[in-house]
mmCIF file of C-alpha atoms in Angstrom:
data_model
loop_
_atom_site.group_PDB
_atom_site.id
_atom_site.type_symbol
_atom_site.label_atom_id
_atom_site.label_comp_id
_atom_site.label_asym_id
_atom_site.label_seq_id
_atom_site.Cartn_x
_atom_site.Cartn_y
_atom_site.Cartn_z
ATOM 1 C CA MET B 74 67.251 -39.212 -62.199
ATOM 2 C CA ALA B 75 64.777 -36.656 -60.822
ATOM 3 C CA PHE B 76 65.030 -38.330 -57.416
ATOM 4 C CA ILE B 77 68.827 -37.968 -57.446
ATOM 5 C CA ILE B 78 68.603 -34.294 -58.471
ATOM 6 C CA ILE B 79 66.131 -33.452 -55.689
ATOM 7 C CA MET B 80 68.241 -35.227 -53.070
ATOM 8 C CA ALA B 81 71.417 -33.569 -54.317
ATOM 9 C CA THR B 82 69.837 -30.141 -53.917
ATOM 10 C CA ARG B 83 68.694 -31.076 -50.369
ATOM 11 C CA VAL B 84 65.032 -30.296 -51.087
ATOM 12 C CA GLY B 85 63.582 -33.089 -48.991
ATOM 13 C CA PHE B 86 59.977 -32.077 -48.451
ATOM 14 C CA LEU B 87 58.714 -34.144 -51.408
ATOM 15 C CA THR B 88 61.349 -36.846 -51.692
ATOM 16 C CA GLY B 89 59.571 -39.203 -49.288
ATOM 17 C CA TYR B 90 56.445 -39.075 -51.413
ATOM 18 C CA LEU B 91 58.524 -39.976 -54.465
ATOM 19 C CA VAL B 92 59.422 -43.235 -52.724
ATOM 20 C CA ILE B 93 55.753 -43.919 -51.930
ATOM 21 C CA LEU B 94 54.753 -43.133 -55.508
ATOM 22 C CA ALA B 95 57.511 -45.440 -56.730
ATOM 23 C CA ILE B 96 56.093 -48.322 -54.648
ATOM 24 C CA ILE B 97 52.551 -47.582 -55.854
ATOM 25 C CA GLY B 98 53.846 -47.423 -59.415
ATOM 26 C CA LEU B 99 55.560 -50.775 -58.956
ATOM 27 C CA ALA B 100 52.298 -52.290 -57.702
ATOM 28 C CA TYR B 101 50.433 -50.887 -60.710
ATOM 29 C CA ASP B 102 53.041 -52.215 -63.124
ATOM 30 C CA ALA B 103 52.832 -55.629 -61.463
ATOM 31 C CA TYR B 104 49.023 -55.551 -61.713
ATOM 32 C CA SER B 105 49.143 -54.571 -65.400
ATOM 33 C CA GLY B 106 51.751 -57.250 -66.133
ATOM 34 C CA ARG B 107 54.658 -54.962 -67.010
ATOM 35 C CA VAL B 108 56.757 -56.515 -64.241
ATOM 36 C CA PRO B 109 56.463 -59.907 -62.517
ATOM 37 C CA ARG B 110 53.224 -60.301 -60.514
ATOM 38 C CA VAL B 111 55.173 -61.155 -57.351
ATOM 39 C CA PHE B 112 55.872 -57.436 -56.889
ATOM 40 C CA LEU B 113 52.142 -56.732 -56.387
ATOM 41 C CA PRO B 114 51.758 -58.477 -52.979
ATOM 42 C CA ILE B 115 55.204 -57.270 -51.935
ATOM 43 C CA SER B 116 54.235 -53.655 -52.655
ATOM 44 C CA ILE B 117 50.917 -54.016 -50.827
ATOM 45 C CA VAL B 118 52.576 -55.595 -47.778
ATOM 46 C CA VAL B 119 55.218 -52.847 -47.663
ATOM 47 C CA LEU B 120 52.595 -50.069 -47.856
ATOM 48 C CA CYS B 121 50.328 -51.713 -45.255
ATOM 49 C CA LEU B 122 53.136 -52.398 -42.783
ATOM 50 C CA SER B 123 54.454 -48.877 -43.225
ATOM 51 C CA THR B 124 51.002 -47.373 -42.588
ATOM 52 C CA VAL B 125 50.324 -49.525 -39.501
ATOM 53 C CA THR B 126 53.777 -48.774 -38.073
ATOM 54 C CA TYR B 127 53.383 -45.050 -38.688
ATOM 55 C CA TYR B 128 50.040 -44.789 -36.925
ATOM 56 C CA TYR B 129 51.307 -46.857 -34.003
ATOM 57 C CA PHE B 130 53.979 -44.221 -33.407
ATOM 58 C CA TYR B 131 51.458 -41.450 -34.171
ATOM 59 C CA VAL B 132 49.208 -42.618 -31.323
ATOM 60 C CA ARG B 133 52.136 -43.466 -29.068
ATOM 61 C CA GLN B 134 53.550 -39.916 -29.309
ATOM 62 C CA PHE B 135 50.551 -38.497 -27.426
ATOM 63 C CA VAL B 136 51.255 -40.825 -24.505
ATOM 64 C CA ASP B 137 54.929 -39.805 -24.475
ATOM 65 C CA ILE B 138 54.075 -36.102 -24.723
ATOM 66 C CA ALA B 139 51.536 -36.358 -21.893
ATOM 67 C CA ASP B 140 53.997 -38.251 -19.669
ATOM 68 C CA ILE B 141 56.900 -35.830 -20.077
ATOM 69 C CA SER B 142 54.578 -32.801 -19.774
ATOM 70 C CA ARG B 143 53.182 -34.171 -16.506
ATOM 71 C CA GLU B 144 56.665 -34.895 -15.152
ATOM 72 C CA LEU B 145 57.939 -31.400 -15.953
ATOM 73 C CA ARG B 146 54.758 -29.772 -14.620
ATOM 74 C CA VAL B 147 55.042 -31.524 -11.234
ATOM 75 C CA LYS B 148 58.685 -30.447 -10.912
ATOM 76 C CA ASN B 149 57.798 -26.859 -11.831
ATOM 77 C CA GLU B 150 55.022 -26.750 -9.236
ATOM 78 C CA ARG B 151 57.505 -27.642 -6.496
ATOM 79 C CA GLN B 152 60.071 -25.143 -7.769
ATOM 80 C CA VAL B 153 57.629 -22.225 -8.083
ATOM 81 C CA LYS B 154 56.278 -22.886 -4.563
ATOM 82 C CA THR B 155 59.847 -22.958 -3.229
ATOM 83 C CA ALA B 156 60.634 -19.613 -4.904
ATOM 84 C CA ARG B 157 57.390 -18.060 -3.596
ATOM 85 C CA ASN B 158 58.174 -19.148 -0.022
ATOM 86 C CA LEU B 159 61.631 -17.577 -0.193
ATOM 87 C CA ILE B 160 60.323 -14.351 -1.706
ATOM 88 C CA ALA B 161 57.762 -14.022 1.079
ATOM 89 C CA LYS B 162 60.648 -13.783 3.558
ATOM 90 C CA GLU B 163 62.654 -11.117 1.708
ATOM 91 C CA LYS B 164 62.187 -7.706 0.137
ATOM 92 C CA ILE B 165 62.843 -8.158 -3.558
ATOM 93 C CA ASP B 166 62.517 -6.381 -6.892
ATOM 94 C CA PHE B 167 62.768 -8.085 -10.245
ATOM 95 C CA ILE B 168 64.527 -7.765 -13.585
ATOM 96 C CA GLN B 169 62.855 -7.671 -16.974
ATOM 97 C CA ARG B 170 65.162 -9.215 -19.571
ATOM 98 C CA ILE B 171 65.001 -9.264 -23.373
ATOM 99 C CA GLY B 172 61.926 -11.155 -24.541
ATOM 100 C CA GLN B 173 59.940 -10.378 -21.374
ATOM 101 C CA ASP B 174 57.246 -7.727 -21.083
ATOM 102 C CA PHE B 175 55.901 -6.985 -17.615
ATOM 103 C CA THR B 176 53.720 -4.139 -18.839
ATOM 104 C CA LYS B 177 51.238 -6.852 -19.792
ATOM 105 C CA TYR B 178 50.617 -7.753 -16.143
ATOM 106 C CA THR B 179 48.615 -6.123 -13.394
ATOM 107 C CA LYS B 180 50.240 -4.773 -10.220
ATOM 108 C CA VAL B 181 53.504 -4.071 -12.072
ATOM 109 C CA TYR B 182 54.259 -0.374 -11.704
ATOM 110 C CA HIS B 183 58.033 -0.572 -11.553
ATOM 111 C CA TYR B 184 60.795 -3.035 -12.445
ATOM 112 C CA TYR B 185 64.494 -3.132 -13.307
ATOM 113 C CA THR B 186 66.253 -3.797 -16.603
ATOM 114 C CA PRO B 187 69.949 -4.574 -17.198
ATOM 115 C CA GLY B 188 72.080 -1.541 -17.969
ATOM 116 C CA ILE B 189 75.637 -1.158 -19.242
ATOM 117 C CA ASN B 190 78.610 -2.804 -17.494
ATOM 118 C CA ASP B 191 76.594 -4.692 -14.860
ATOM 119 C CA SER B 192 74.535 -1.619 -13.980
ATOM 120 C CA TYR B 193 70.736 -1.451 -13.779
ATOM 121 C CA ASN B 194 67.958 0.873 -14.861
ATOM 122 C CA VAL B 195 64.721 1.343 -12.946
ATOM 123 C CA ASN B 196 61.456 1.659 -14.894
ATOM 124 C CA ILE B 197 58.610 3.378 -13.065
ATOM 125 C CA TYR B 198 55.052 4.224 -14.109
ATOM 126 C CA ILE B 199 53.978 7.644 -12.820
ATOM 127 C CA ASP B 200 50.927 9.785 -13.571
ATOM 128 C CA ARG B 201 51.590 12.295 -16.324
ATOM 129 C CA GLU B 202 51.168 15.293 -14.038
ATOM 130 C CA ASN B 203 54.098 14.227 -11.883
ATOM 131 C CA CYS B 204 56.172 13.308 -14.926
ATOM 132 C CA SER B 205 55.778 16.854 -16.155
ATOM 133 C CA ILE B 206 57.423 18.329 -13.044
ATOM 134 C CA ILE B 207 60.416 15.987 -12.967
ATOM 135 C CA ASN B 208 63.763 17.618 -13.513
ATOM 136 C CA LYS B 209 64.579 16.415 -17.020
ATOM 137 C CA LYS B 210 68.178 17.605 -16.655
ATOM 138 C CA ASN B 211 68.868 14.948 -14.036
ATOM 139 C CA THR B 212 71.748 12.919 -15.465
ATOM 140 C CA ARG B 213 70.248 9.705 -14.128
ATOM 141 C CA ILE B 214 67.239 9.909 -16.456
ATOM 142 C CA ILE B 215 67.530 7.800 -19.601
ATOM 143 C CA SER B 216 64.063 8.281 -21.064
ATOM 144 C CA MET B 217 60.627 9.535 -20.144
ATOM 145 C CA HIS B 218 57.544 9.256 -22.344
ATOM 146 C CA ASP B 219 53.764 9.181 -22.160
ATOM 147 C CA THR B 220 51.921 5.885 -22.520
ATOM 148 C CA LYS B 221 48.401 4.872 -23.497
ATOM 149 C CA ILE B 222 47.943 3.158 -20.130
ATOM 150 C CA LYS B 223 45.127 4.670 -18.074
ATOM 151 C CA TYR B 224 44.319 4.498 -14.380
ATOM 152 C CA PHE B 225 41.332 5.561 -12.317
ATOM 153 C CA ASP B 226 41.947 8.549 -10.054
ATOM 154 C CA LYS B 227 39.727 7.902 -7.006
ATOM 155 C CA LYS B 228 40.037 11.449 -5.694
ATOM 156 C CA LEU B 229 38.939 13.112 -8.941
ATOM 157 C CA ASN B 230 36.706 10.214 -10.008
ATOM 158 C CA THR B 231 38.119 10.166 -13.530
ATOM 159 C CA ASN B 232 40.555 8.276 -15.752
ATOM 160 C CA LYS B 233 44.098 9.588 -16.214
ATOM 161 C CA TYR B 234 47.127 8.502 -18.204
ATOM 162 C CA LEU B 235 50.518 7.268 -17.021
ATOM 163 C CA CYS B 236 53.993 8.043 -18.233
ATOM 164 C CA LYS B 237 56.992 5.730 -18.049
ATOM 165 C CA LEU B 238 60.260 6.896 -16.513
ATOM 166 C CA THR B 239 63.517 4.997 -17.066
ATOM 167 C CA ALA B 240 66.566 6.045 -15.046
ATOM 168 C CA LYS B 241 69.910 4.699 -13.927
ATOM 169 C CA SER B 242 69.565 3.269 -10.450
ATOM 170 C CA ARG B 243 71.272 0.929 -8.044
ATOM 171 C CA PRO B 244 68.744 -1.689 -6.859
ATOM 172 C CA ILE B 245 67.714 -1.122 -3.254
ATOM 173 C CA ASN B 246 66.526 -4.703 -2.684
ATOM 174 C CA LYS B 247 67.693 -8.079 -3.931
ATOM 175 C CA LEU B 248 66.698 -8.816 -7.515
ATOM 176 C CA LEU B 249 64.631 -11.775 -8.666
ATOM 177 C CA HIS B 250 65.723 -12.870 -12.134
ATOM 178 C CA THR B 251 66.211 -15.863 -14.428
ATOM 179 C CA GLY B 252 69.348 -17.174 -16.105
ATOM 180 C CA ASN B 253 69.890 -18.202 -19.702
ATOM 181 C CA GLU B 254 68.052 -21.179 -21.148
ATOM 182 C CA GLU B 255 69.992 -24.468 -21.039
ATOM 183 C CA ASP B 256 69.268 -27.567 -23.125
ATOM 184 C CA ILE B 257 69.080 -30.564 -20.752
ATOM 185 C CA SER B 258 67.369 -33.078 -23.058
ATOM 186 C CA GLU B 259 70.145 -35.609 -22.455
ATOM 187 C CA GLU B 260 69.230 -35.817 -18.752
ATOM 188 C CA TYR B 261 65.850 -37.289 -19.710
ATOM 189 C CA SER B 262 67.033 -39.952 -22.193
ATOM 190 C CA LEU B 263 64.459 -38.812 -24.752
ATOM 191 C CA ASP B 264 64.615 -39.266 -28.490
ATOM 192 C CA GLY B 265 65.534 -36.268 -30.585
ATOM 193 C CA SER B 266 61.915 -35.223 -31.114
ATOM 194 C CA ILE B 267 61.495 -33.827 -27.566
ATOM 195 C CA ARG B 268 63.675 -30.991 -26.279
ATOM 196 C CA VAL B 269 63.786 -30.060 -22.591
ATOM 197 C CA SER B 270 65.244 -26.748 -21.386
ATOM 198 C CA ARG B 271 65.977 -25.291 -17.961
ATOM 199 C CA ARG B 272 66.037 -21.729 -16.655
ATOM 200 C CA ASN B 273 67.615 -21.185 -13.260
ATOM 201 C CA ILE B 274 65.853 -18.741 -10.943
ATOM 202 C CA PHE B 275 67.971 -16.421 -8.794
ATOM 203 C CA ILE B 276 67.463 -14.023 -5.924
ATOM 204 C CA GLY B 277 70.550 -11.862 -6.171
ATOM 205 C CA ASP B 278 73.423 -14.226 -6.962
ATOM 206 C CA LYS B 279 71.853 -17.211 -5.217
ATOM 207 C CA LYS B 280 70.048 -19.881 -7.214
ATOM 208 C CA VAL B 281 66.758 -20.654 -5.464
ATOM 209 C CA ALA B 282 64.859 -22.744 -8.007
ATOM 210 C CA GLU B 283 64.638 -23.745 -11.655
ATOM 211 C CA TYR B 284 61.919 -23.877 -14.288
ATOM 212 C CA LEU B 285 61.643 -26.511 -17.018
ATOM 213 C CA THR B 286 60.130 -26.094 -20.471
ATOM 214 C CA GLY B 287 59.931 -28.400 -23.457
ATOM 215 C CA SER B 288 59.045 -28.563 -27.117
ATOM 216 C CA VAL B 289 58.279 -31.470 -29.420
ATOM 217 C CA SER B 290 58.445 -32.215 -33.134
ATOM 218 C CA TYR B 291 55.442 -34.440 -33.671
ATOM 219 C CA TYR B 292 53.989 -36.742 -36.316
ATOM 220 C CA PRO B 293 51.246 -35.139 -38.451
ATOM 221 C CA ILE B 294 47.952 -36.971 -38.860
ATOM 222 C CA LEU B 295 48.817 -37.697 -42.491
ATOM 223 C CA PRO B 296 52.271 -39.237 -43.061
ATOM 224 C CA TRP B 297 54.769 -36.781 -44.461
ATOM 225 C CA PRO B 298 58.017 -38.648 -45.063
ATOM 226 C CA ILE B 299 61.051 -36.437 -45.592
ATOM 227 C CA ILE B 300 64.310 -37.722 -46.986
ATOM 228 C CA PHE B 301 67.250 -35.385 -46.683
ATOM 229 C CA CYS B 302 70.915 -35.663 -47.505
ATOM 230 C CA GLY B 303 73.837 -33.494 -46.570
ATOM 231 C CA ASN B 304 77.487 -33.088 -45.749
ATOM 232 C CA GLY B 305 78.522 -34.108 -42.228
ATOM 233 C CA GLY B 306 81.056 -31.347 -41.953
ATOM 234 C CA GLY B 307 84.600 -32.642 -41.722
ATOM 235 C CA LEU B 308 86.831 -35.363 -40.359
ATOM 236 C CA LEU B 309 86.205 -34.593 -36.678
ATOM 237 C CA SER B 310 82.432 -34.820 -37.016
ATOM 238 C CA GLN B 311 80.692 -38.001 -35.842
ATOM 239 C CA GLN B 312 78.301 -37.620 -38.751
ATOM 240 C CA PRO B 313 79.557 -39.283 -41.972
ATOM 241 C CA LYS B 314 80.826 -36.858 -44.563
ATOM 242 C CA TYR B 315 77.868 -37.638 -46.795
ATOM 243 C CA PHE B 316 74.660 -38.954 -45.291
ATOM 244 C CA CYS B 317 70.960 -39.387 -45.966
ATOM 245 C CA ASP B 318 68.199 -39.756 -43.423
ATOM 246 C CA LEU B 319 64.433 -40.287 -43.239
ATOM 247 C CA THR B 320 62.076 -38.576 -40.837
ATOM 248 C CA PHE B 321 58.327 -38.162 -40.517
ATOM 249 C CA ARG B 322 58.483 -35.149 -38.243
ATOM 250 C CA GLY B 323 60.476 -31.993 -37.878
ATOM 251 C CA ILE B 324 58.080 -29.631 -39.643
ATOM 252 C CA LEU B 325 55.340 -29.517 -37.000
ATOM 253 C CA LYS B 326 56.435 -28.311 -33.564
ATOM 254 C CA LYS B 327 54.698 -27.178 -30.400
ATOM 255 C CA ASP B 328 55.602 -26.274 -26.822
ATOM 256 C CA LEU B 329 54.816 -28.684 -24.012
ATOM 257 C CA ASP B 330 52.390 -27.534 -21.327
ATOM 258 C CA THR B 331 54.623 -27.445 -18.239
ATOM 259 C CA ARG B 332 52.768 -24.630 -16.473
ATOM 260 C CA PRO B 333 51.917 -25.357 -12.811
ATOM 261 C CA ARG B 334 48.213 -26.020 -12.344
ATOM 262 C CA PHE B 335 47.846 -23.175 -9.830
ATOM 263 C CA VAL B 336 49.263 -20.591 -12.288
ATOM 264 C CA LYS B 337 46.781 -18.843 -14.555
ATOM 265 C CA ASN B 338 47.048 -19.798 -18.215
ATOM 266 C CA THR B 339 48.266 -16.972 -20.450
ATOM 267 C CA LYS B 340 49.095 -16.665 -24.120
ATOM 268 C CA LYS B 341 52.775 -16.116 -23.332
ATOM 269 C CA PHE B 342 54.006 -17.683 -20.108
ATOM 270 C CA ASN B 343 56.474 -15.783 -17.933
ATOM 271 C CA VAL B 344 58.372 -17.476 -15.093
ATOM 272 C CA ILE B 345 58.808 -14.324 -12.995
ATOM 273 C CA ALA B 346 55.121 -13.456 -13.395
ATOM 274 C CA ALA B 347 54.203 -16.974 -12.239
ATOM 275 C CA ILE B 348 56.389 -16.705 -9.139
ATOM 276 C CA LEU B 349 55.031 -13.251 -8.261
ATOM 277 C CA ASP B 350 51.474 -14.436 -9.001
ATOM 278 C CA LEU B 351 50.851 -11.627 -11.481
ATOM 279 C CA GLU B 352 47.769 -11.698 -13.671
ATOM 280 C CA PRO B 353 47.780 -10.678 -17.341
ATOM 281 C CA ARG B 354 46.310 -7.301 -18.139
ATOM 282 C CA GLU B 355 43.931 -7.511 -21.090
ATOM 283 C CA THR B 356 43.674 -3.767 -21.745
ATOM 284 C CA ASP B 357 45.812 -0.662 -21.266
ATOM 285 C CA PHE B 358 44.145 0.128 -17.965
ATOM 286 C CA PHE B 359 45.370 0.031 -14.359
ATOM 287 C CA PRO B 360 42.085 0.158 -12.409
ATOM 288 C CA ASN B 361 43.731 0.370 -8.993
ATOM 289 C CA PHE B 362 46.979 2.166 -9.739
ATOM 290 C CA GLU B 363 48.942 3.273 -6.711
ATOM 291 C CA LEU B 364 52.654 3.906 -6.734
ATOM 292 C CA SER B 365 54.244 1.147 -4.679
ATOM 293 C CA GLU B 366 56.345 1.893 -1.625
ATOM 294 C CA LYS B 367 59.381 0.436 -3.428
ATOM 295 C CA ALA B 368 58.849 2.811 -6.357
ATOM 296 C CA LYS B 369 58.549 5.745 -3.953
ATOM 297 C CA VAL B 370 61.833 4.772 -2.326
ATOM 298 C CA ALA B 371 63.456 4.472 -5.761
ATOM 299 C CA ILE B 372 62.243 7.939 -6.748
ATOM 300 C CA ASN B 373 63.495 9.437 -3.496
ATOM 301 C CA TYR B 374 66.841 7.730 -4.021
ATOM 302 C CA LEU B 375 67.081 9.255 -7.476
ATOM 303 C CA GLY B 376 66.148 12.671 -6.123
ATOM 304 C CA LEU B 377 63.847 13.274 -9.065
ATOM 305 C CA THR B 378 60.778 14.776 -7.456
ATOM 306 C CA LYS B 379 58.969 15.075 -4.164
ATOM 307 C CA SER B 380 55.638 14.088 -5.674
ATOM 308 C CA HIS B 381 54.894 10.397 -6.050
ATOM 309 C CA GLY B 382 51.696 10.110 -8.056
ATOM 310 C CA PRO B 383 48.159 9.241 -6.975
ATOM 311 C CA GLN B 384 47.662 7.870 -3.495
#
C-alpha cells in the first residue's frame, strides 16, 4: 500500500529501493521458511544479475562519454581555427550577450551589447580621470560608473582605477557573435542520457562556424534506482496517458569536456573568448591597460571627449 501511495504522489527517489528491499525481504522470508525455499535462490539470482548488469553499464558509460567528448572536441578545434582564420582577415568587434561576462578576460577594454529594437550599446573602460570630464548630458550615454578594476599607469608609475562607460552606438566594424543554443542530440543517435547542443558563430549576418557542447546524466557509483509514474498529457501525446518508468540516472549530471586542446581551461568556458584567444583575468587588475584603437574610434564617433585615457 505504501508503495502505491509513493508512486501515486510521484515521489520516486526512494521507490526503487523499496523494490530492492522487497526482494531482500522475500529472500529472508524464504530462508526463514515463511515462504517456499525456491524463492531464496531466485531472489539471489535476481539481485546478482541486477548488480552485474548495473556495473557493466556503469563502466561502459565512461567509454561512451570519452568517445563523444573526443568527437565533439575534434570538431570544435576545426571550427575555432576556421573562425580565427576569418577574423584575422577582417576588422571585427564582438557582442556580449546575456550569460557572458567579458570583464573576466584580459585585453578586453571595450565590447558591444544588444540594445533596443536591433540597436547596440558600446561598453568602454576608461581611466576615471577621463570619465570625469565626459559630457554627461550627451543623450547617447546610458550609464557611467566607477569600477574596482585597476591598471598600472606607466607614466606616473602608479596604479589607477577604471570607469565603465555604456553608450548607444552603431558598430563601426562587423560584429562577432553567437546564436541561440540548439539541441541536436538526434543527429548523433545517442540515448537520452547524453545531450548535444550547437551554437552557431557569426561575423555580421554570415555564419562562419559552430561550437558543440554536451551534458550527460550518468550512473552513480552506488545504484540508485528511481521509479516514477505520471500522466502522459493527452490524446495527441505519444506517451501513454498513465505510465511508469525506471531509471538509474537523471540526478547526477555534468558537462562534457569539448574544449579544444589549444584553448586554455577556465572555470566557465566562453566561445567568443576562445576564438579571440582571450585569457581569464584572476584579479581586478589590468596590468597593461591601453585604450584600443577601436575604442578610440568609438569615442570619437560618439563625440564624448577628446581625451582617450592612458597611452
